[in-house]
Amino acid sequence: MDPIQKELELIRAKAKDINGVELVACVAAMVRFKIKKTTHKSLDACFLFPDNYPHEPIVIELKSKVLADRLLYGLSQICEDEAKKLLGQRQILPMVEFINKFIAENPLCVCSDEISRIKRDLMTKDDEIKLKQKTSQVILKLKEGAYYLNAKLTIPDEYPEVQVGVEIKDQNLPETFRIHIVMQAVEIARRCVQPPMKKTPKDAPFKPKPSLGPVCEYLVKEVIHTFPKEICPCCREPCLPENPTNISNEPSDSRFIERVYCKHLFHHGCLDTYMKTPPFTGGKKCPACGNRIYHEKWKITPELAEARWAHKEARRRELSEVVDFLE
Ligand SMILES: [Zn+2]
Ligand SMILES: [Zn+2]
């Protein structure tokens, strides 16, 4: 029998034994497989016999509606090299197994485009991104001056339908920031995969979006490359000390860092003075952005603030009169 016909027969018999693979076409003109791990990890592999087969490598075409073109191109190159190792032998089944294994062992292939964009657009020369295919994780090591933040982002099997997992491994920003950073990152990821509570009829039907990119963008742009450079809107000096070991963790310390609702940072001492100084009408507004300041530590009404101010002023006047009298 013709060796190609023999190989086709063998493929028909054995293809069903390979997990996650479906034989779609199996004729001398073309052999075609569907390789599918999850909805977003699936591709079609087409094999064409060259004239001198099997003494020439089998021609492989990879197509996918969900995987990135760049990834398919890279994988095609690897496949070509792999097929060259099989000259003189039946190549199709080993190649299908090879591709199937590649998809299984490289779960981050599902976000390869996002990862290239993160590397290209977000990382500065001090930042590092590492891929852990074995555990389906992206490790970020971010740096700004003496400050750092290391995060572990886990890509679930059903990504992008399910959001990326966020964990801060280590950081030297103020300890009180850690929970806030994680909460904010998780919220950004959640909004990528869950429709908004309030829907307007004009909105297009909700479709989950990849969440790795938005979470990385937040950690890189809004956290590590912003907080250490933030200026206190009151005294115009940097909020965080140049040396992270000088961070104050004592909430009543004047250099303790307060984060207000509008995201601006203040020295505790500066904010305390500002919150207790008129004008109070309409509530105190952030000097940097004009948004009303809401903060746990200064939860008083403008009227009460006004009364306290008046009382303090009266006391000060009394005291200065006493001082005048003593002089
Ligand atoms: Zn200040
Ligand atoms: Zn503000």
Coordinates of C-alpha atoms and ligand atoms in Angstrom, one line a residue:
M1 CA 0.0 0.0 0.0
D2 CA 1.0 3.6 -0.7
P3 CA 2.8 4.9 2.5
I4 CA 0.6 8.0 2.6
Q5 CA -2.6 5.8 2.5
K6 CA -1.1 3.7 5.2
E7 CA -0.4 6.7 7.4
L8 CA -4.0 8.0 6.8
E9 CA -5.4 4.6 8.0
L10 CA -3.2 4.7 11.1
I11 CA -4.3 8.3 11.8
R12 CA -8.0 7.3 11.5
A13 CA -7.4 4.4 14.0
K14 CA -5.3 6.3 16.5
A15 CA -6.5 9.9 16.5
K16 CA -9.3 9.2 19.0
D17 CA -6.7 8.1 21.6
I18 CA -5.3 11.6 21.8
N19 CA -7.1 13.6 24.5
G20 CA -8.6 16.9 23.4
V21 CA -8.1 16.2 19.7
E22 CA -10.7 15.7 17.0
L23 CA -10.0 14.4 13.5
V24 CA -11.9 16.6 11.1
A25 CA -10.6 15.5 7.7
C26 CA -8.2 12.7 6.7
V27 CA -7.5 12.4 3.0
A28 CA -4.4 12.5 0.9
A29 CA -5.0 16.1 0.0
M30 CA -5.2 17.2 3.6
V31 CA -5.4 16.0 7.2
R32 CA -7.1 18.3 9.6
F33 CA -7.5 18.3 13.4
K34 CA -9.3 20.4 15.9
I35 CA -7.2 20.7 19.1
K36 CA -9.1 22.1 22.0
K37 CA -8.2 22.5 25.7
T38 CA -10.8 25.2 26.6
T39 CA -12.9 27.6 24.4
H40 CA -10.0 30.1 24.4
K41 CA -7.3 27.5 24.0
S42 CA -8.2 25.9 20.7
L43 CA -6.8 25.8 17.2
D44 CA -7.0 23.9 13.9
A45 CA -4.0 22.1 12.6
C46 CA -3.9 21.3 8.9
F47 CA -1.3 18.9 7.4
L48 CA -0.3 18.8 3.7
F49 CA 1.9 16.1 2.3
P50 CA 4.9 17.6 0.3
D51 CA 6.1 15.7 -2.8
N52 CA 9.0 14.0 -1.2
Y53 CA 7.2 13.0 2.0
P54 CA 8.3 11.6 4.4
H55 CA 11.8 12.7 3.3
E56 CA 10.6 16.3 3.5
P57 CA 8.9 17.8 6.6
I58 CA 5.1 17.7 6.6
V59 CA 3.6 21.2 5.8
I60 CA 1.7 22.5 8.8
E61 CA -0.9 25.3 8.9
L62 CA -2.2 26.5 12.2
K63 CA -5.4 28.5 12.5
S64 CA -7.3 29.8 15.5
K65 CA -10.1 32.3 16.1
V66 CA -9.0 32.8 19.7
L67 CA -5.2 32.5 19.9
A68 CA -3.1 35.4 18.8
D69 CA -1.5 35.4 15.4
R70 CA 1.9 36.0 16.8
L71 CA 1.6 32.9 19.0
L72 CA 0.5 30.8 16.0
Y73 CA 3.3 32.1 14.0
G74 CA 5.9 31.2 16.7
L75 CA 4.3 27.8 17.2
S76 CA 4.4 27.1 13.4
Q77 CA 8.2 27.8 13.5
I78 CA 8.7 25.4 16.4
C79 CA 6.6 22.8 14.6
E80 CA 8.6 23.1 11.4
D81 CA 11.8 22.4 13.4
E82 CA 10.2 19.6 15.2
A83 CA 8.9 18.0 11.9
K84 CA 12.5 18.1 10.6
K85 CA 13.5 15.7 13.4
L86 CA 11.0 13.2 12.0
L87 CA 12.3 12.9 8.4
G88 CA 11.8 9.4 6.9
Q89 CA 9.1 8.6 9.5
R90 CA 5.3 9.1 9.7
Q91 CA 5.1 12.7 11.0
I92 CA 1.4 13.6 11.5
L93 CA 0.4 11.9 14.7
P94 CA 3.6 12.8 16.5
M95 CA 3.2 16.4 15.4
V96 CA -0.5 16.5 16.6
E97 CA 0.7 15.2 19.9
F98 CA 3.5 17.8 20.0
I99 CA 1.0 20.7 19.4
N100 CA -1.5 19.3 21.9
K101 CA 1.2 19.0 24.5
F102 CA 2.4 22.6 23.7
I103 CA -1.1 24.0 24.4
A104 CA -1.4 22.0 27.6
E105 CA 2.0 22.9 28.9
N106 CA 1.8 26.6 28.0
P107 CA -1.5 27.8 29.6
L108 CA -0.3 31.4 29.2
C109 CA -0.8 31.1 25.4
V110 CA -4.3 32.3 26.1
C111 CA -3.0 35.7 27.0
S112 CA 0.2 35.9 24.8
D113 CA -1.0 39.1 23.1
E114 CA -1.7 40.8 26.4
I115 CA 1.7 39.8 27.7
S116 CA 3.5 41.2 24.7
R117 CA 1.6 44.4 25.1
I118 CA 2.5 44.6 28.8
K119 CA 6.1 44.1 28.0
R120 CA 6.1 46.6 25.2
D121 CA 3.9 49.4 26.6
L122 CA 4.0 49.1 30.4
M123 CA 7.4 47.8 31.6
T124 CA 10.1 50.4 32.4
K125 CA 13.7 49.5 32.4
D126 CA 13.5 48.7 36.2
D127 CA 10.5 46.5 35.9
E128 CA 10.5 42.8 35.3
I129 CA 7.9 40.4 34.1
K130 CA 8.4 36.6 34.3
L131 CA 6.2 33.9 33.0
K132 CA 5.6 30.7 34.9
Q133 CA 3.9 28.3 32.4
K134 CA 3.9 25.4 34.8
T135 CA 1.7 27.2 37.3
S136 CA 0.0 29.5 34.8
Q137 CA 1.3 32.6 36.5
V138 CA 2.7 36.0 35.5
I139 CA 5.2 37.4 38.1
L140 CA 5.7 41.1 38.2
K141 CA 8.7 42.7 39.9
L142 CA 8.1 46.4 39.8
K143 CA 10.4 49.2 40.9
E144 CA 10.4 52.9 41.4
G145 CA 13.4 54.5 43.1
A146 CA 13.9 52.6 46.4
Y147 CA 10.3 51.3 46.3
Y148 CA 9.2 47.9 45.0
L149 CA 6.2 45.8 44.5
N150 CA 6.1 42.1 43.6
A151 CA 2.9 40.6 42.4
K152 CA 1.8 37.1 41.4
L153 CA -1.1 37.0 38.8
T154 CA -2.7 33.7 38.2
I155 CA -4.4 33.0 34.8
P156 CA -7.3 30.5 35.5
D157 CA -8.1 27.7 33.0
E158 CA -11.3 29.5 31.8
Y159 CA -9.5 32.8 31.2
P160 CA -10.7 35.3 30.0
E161 CA -14.2 34.4 31.1
V162 CA -12.8 34.0 34.7
Q163 CA -10.8 36.9 36.0
V164 CA -7.0 36.8 36.8
G165 CA -6.1 36.0 40.4
V166 CA -4.1 38.8 42.2
E167 CA -1.6 38.3 45.0
I168 CA 0.9 40.9 46.3
K169 CA 4.0 38.8 47.3
D170 CA 6.1 41.6 48.7
Q171 CA 6.2 45.4 48.7
N172 CA 7.7 48.3 50.7
L173 CA 5.1 50.9 50.2
P174 CA 3.3 51.8 53.5
E175 CA 1.8 48.6 54.9
T176 CA -1.7 50.2 55.0
F177 CA -1.6 50.4 51.1
R178 CA -1.4 46.7 50.6
I179 CA -5.0 45.8 51.2
H180 CA -6.2 48.8 49.2
I181 CA -4.0 47.8 46.3
V182 CA -5.2 44.2 46.2
M183 CA -8.9 45.3 46.6
Q184 CA -8.5 47.8 43.8
A185 CA -6.8 45.3 41.5
V186 CA -9.4 42.6 42.2
E187 CA -12.2 45.1 41.5
I188 CA -10.6 46.1 38.2
A189 CA -10.4 42.4 37.2
R190 CA -14.0 41.7 38.4
R191 CA -15.3 44.5 36.2
C192 CA -13.7 42.9 33.2
V193 CA -15.8 39.7 33.6
Q194 CA -19.0 40.8 35.3
P195 CA -21.6 43.0 33.7
P196 CA -22.3 46.3 35.5
M197 CA -25.1 46.4 38.0
K198 CA -26.9 49.2 36.2
K199 CA -27.5 48.5 32.6
T200 CA -28.8 51.0 30.1
P201 CA -30.8 49.6 27.1
K202 CA -28.3 51.2 24.8
D203 CA -25.4 49.1 26.1
A204 CA -24.2 46.3 23.8
P205 CA -24.6 42.8 25.4
F206 CA -21.8 42.3 28.0
K207 CA -18.8 40.3 26.9
P208 CA -16.1 39.3 29.4
K209 CA -12.8 41.1 28.6
P210 CA -9.3 39.9 29.4
S211 CA -8.3 41.2 32.8
L212 CA -4.6 40.6 33.0
G213 CA -3.7 43.8 31.0
P214 CA -5.9 46.2 33.1
V215 CA -4.6 44.8 36.4
C216 CA -1.0 45.1 35.3
E217 CA -1.7 48.6 34.0
Y218 CA -3.1 49.6 37.4
L219 CA -0.2 48.1 39.4
V220 CA 2.5 49.6 37.1
K221 CA 1.0 53.0 36.2
E222 CA -1.2 53.9 39.2
V223 CA 0.7 52.2 42.0
I224 CA 4.4 51.7 41.7
H225 CA 5.2 54.5 39.3
T226 CA 2.8 57.0 41.0
F227 CA 2.7 56.6 44.8
P228 CA 6.5 57.2 45.4
K229 CA 6.3 60.4 43.3
E230 CA 3.1 61.7 44.8
I231 CA 3.3 65.3 46.2
C232 CA 1.3 66.3 49.3
P233 CA -1.3 68.8 48.0
C234 CA -0.8 70.9 51.2
C235 CA 3.0 71.2 51.7
R236 CA 4.0 70.4 48.1
E237 CA 6.6 68.0 49.4
P238 CA 6.8 64.3 48.4
C239 CA 4.4 62.2 50.5
L240 CA 6.6 59.2 50.8
P241 CA 10.1 59.5 52.2
E242 CA 12.9 58.9 49.8
N243 CA 14.1 56.0 52.0
P244 CA 11.2 53.5 52.6
T245 CA 12.6 52.6 56.0
N246 CA 11.6 56.1 57.2
I247 CA 7.9 55.4 56.5
S248 CA 5.8 56.1 59.5
N249 CA 3.3 53.3 60.5
E250 CA 1.9 55.3 63.4
P251 CA -1.5 56.7 62.3
S252 CA -1.3 59.8 64.4
D253 CA 2.2 60.7 63.3
S254 CA 2.4 63.9 61.2
R255 CA 4.4 62.1 58.5
F256 CA 1.9 59.1 58.3
I257 CA 0.4 58.9 54.8
E258 CA -3.3 59.4 54.4
R259 CA -5.0 58.3 51.2
V260 CA -8.3 60.1 50.6
Y261 CA -11.3 59.1 48.4
C262 CA -10.1 61.0 45.3
K263 CA -6.9 58.8 45.5
H264 CA -4.6 61.7 46.5
L265 CA -2.1 61.2 49.2
F266 CA -1.4 63.6 52.1
H267 CA 0.8 63.8 55.2
H268 CA -1.4 63.1 58.2
G269 CA -0.2 66.3 59.8
C270 CA -0.9 68.4 56.7
L271 CA -4.3 66.9 56.2
D272 CA -5.3 67.3 59.8
T273 CA -4.5 71.0 59.8
Y274 CA -6.2 71.5 56.5
M275 CA -9.4 69.7 57.6
K276 CA -9.6 71.9 60.7
T277 CA -9.0 75.2 59.0
P278 CA -11.8 77.2 57.3
P279 CA -13.5 77.6 54.9
F280 CA -15.8 74.6 55.9
T281 CA -18.8 75.5 53.7
G282 CA -19.8 72.7 51.5
G283 CA -17.2 70.4 53.1
K284 CA -13.4 70.4 52.7
K285 CA -12.3 69.8 49.1
C286 CA -9.0 68.2 47.9
P287 CA -6.7 71.1 47.0
A288 CA -5.3 68.9 44.2
C289 CA -8.5 67.9 42.4
G290 CA -11.4 69.7 44.0
N291 CA -13.3 66.6 45.1
R292 CA -14.9 66.5 48.5
I293 CA -12.7 64.8 51.1
Y294 CA -14.3 61.9 52.9
H295 CA -12.1 60.3 55.5
E296 CA -12.7 58.1 58.5
K297 CA -10.6 60.3 60.8
W298 CA -12.3 63.6 59.9
K299 CA -16.0 62.6 59.8
I300 CA -17.5 65.8 61.1
T301 CA -20.0 68.1 59.4
P302 CA -19.0 71.5 58.1
E303 CA -21.1 73.1 61.0
L304 CA -19.3 71.2 63.7
A305 CA -15.9 71.9 62.1
E306 CA -16.8 75.6 62.0
A307 CA -17.9 75.6 65.7
R308 CA -14.7 73.8 66.7
W309 CA -12.6 76.3 64.7
A310 CA -14.4 79.2 66.3
H311 CA -13.9 77.7 69.8
K312 CA -10.2 77.1 69.1
E313 CA -9.8 80.6 67.7
A314 CA -11.5 82.1 70.8
R315 CA -9.1 80.1 73.0
R316 CA -6.2 81.3 71.0
R317 CA -7.3 84.9 71.3
E318 CA -7.9 84.5 75.1
L319 CA -4.4 83.1 75.5
S320 CA -2.8 85.8 73.4
E321 CA -4.6 88.4 75.5
V322 CA -3.2 86.8 78.6
V323 CA 0.3 86.8 77.0
D324 CA -0.2 90.5 76.1
F325 CA -1.2 91.2 79.6
L326 CA 1.9 89.5 81.0
E327 CA 4.3 91.4 78.8
Ligands
ZN1 ZN 2.4 67.6 53.5
ZN2 ZN -7.8 64.8 45.2

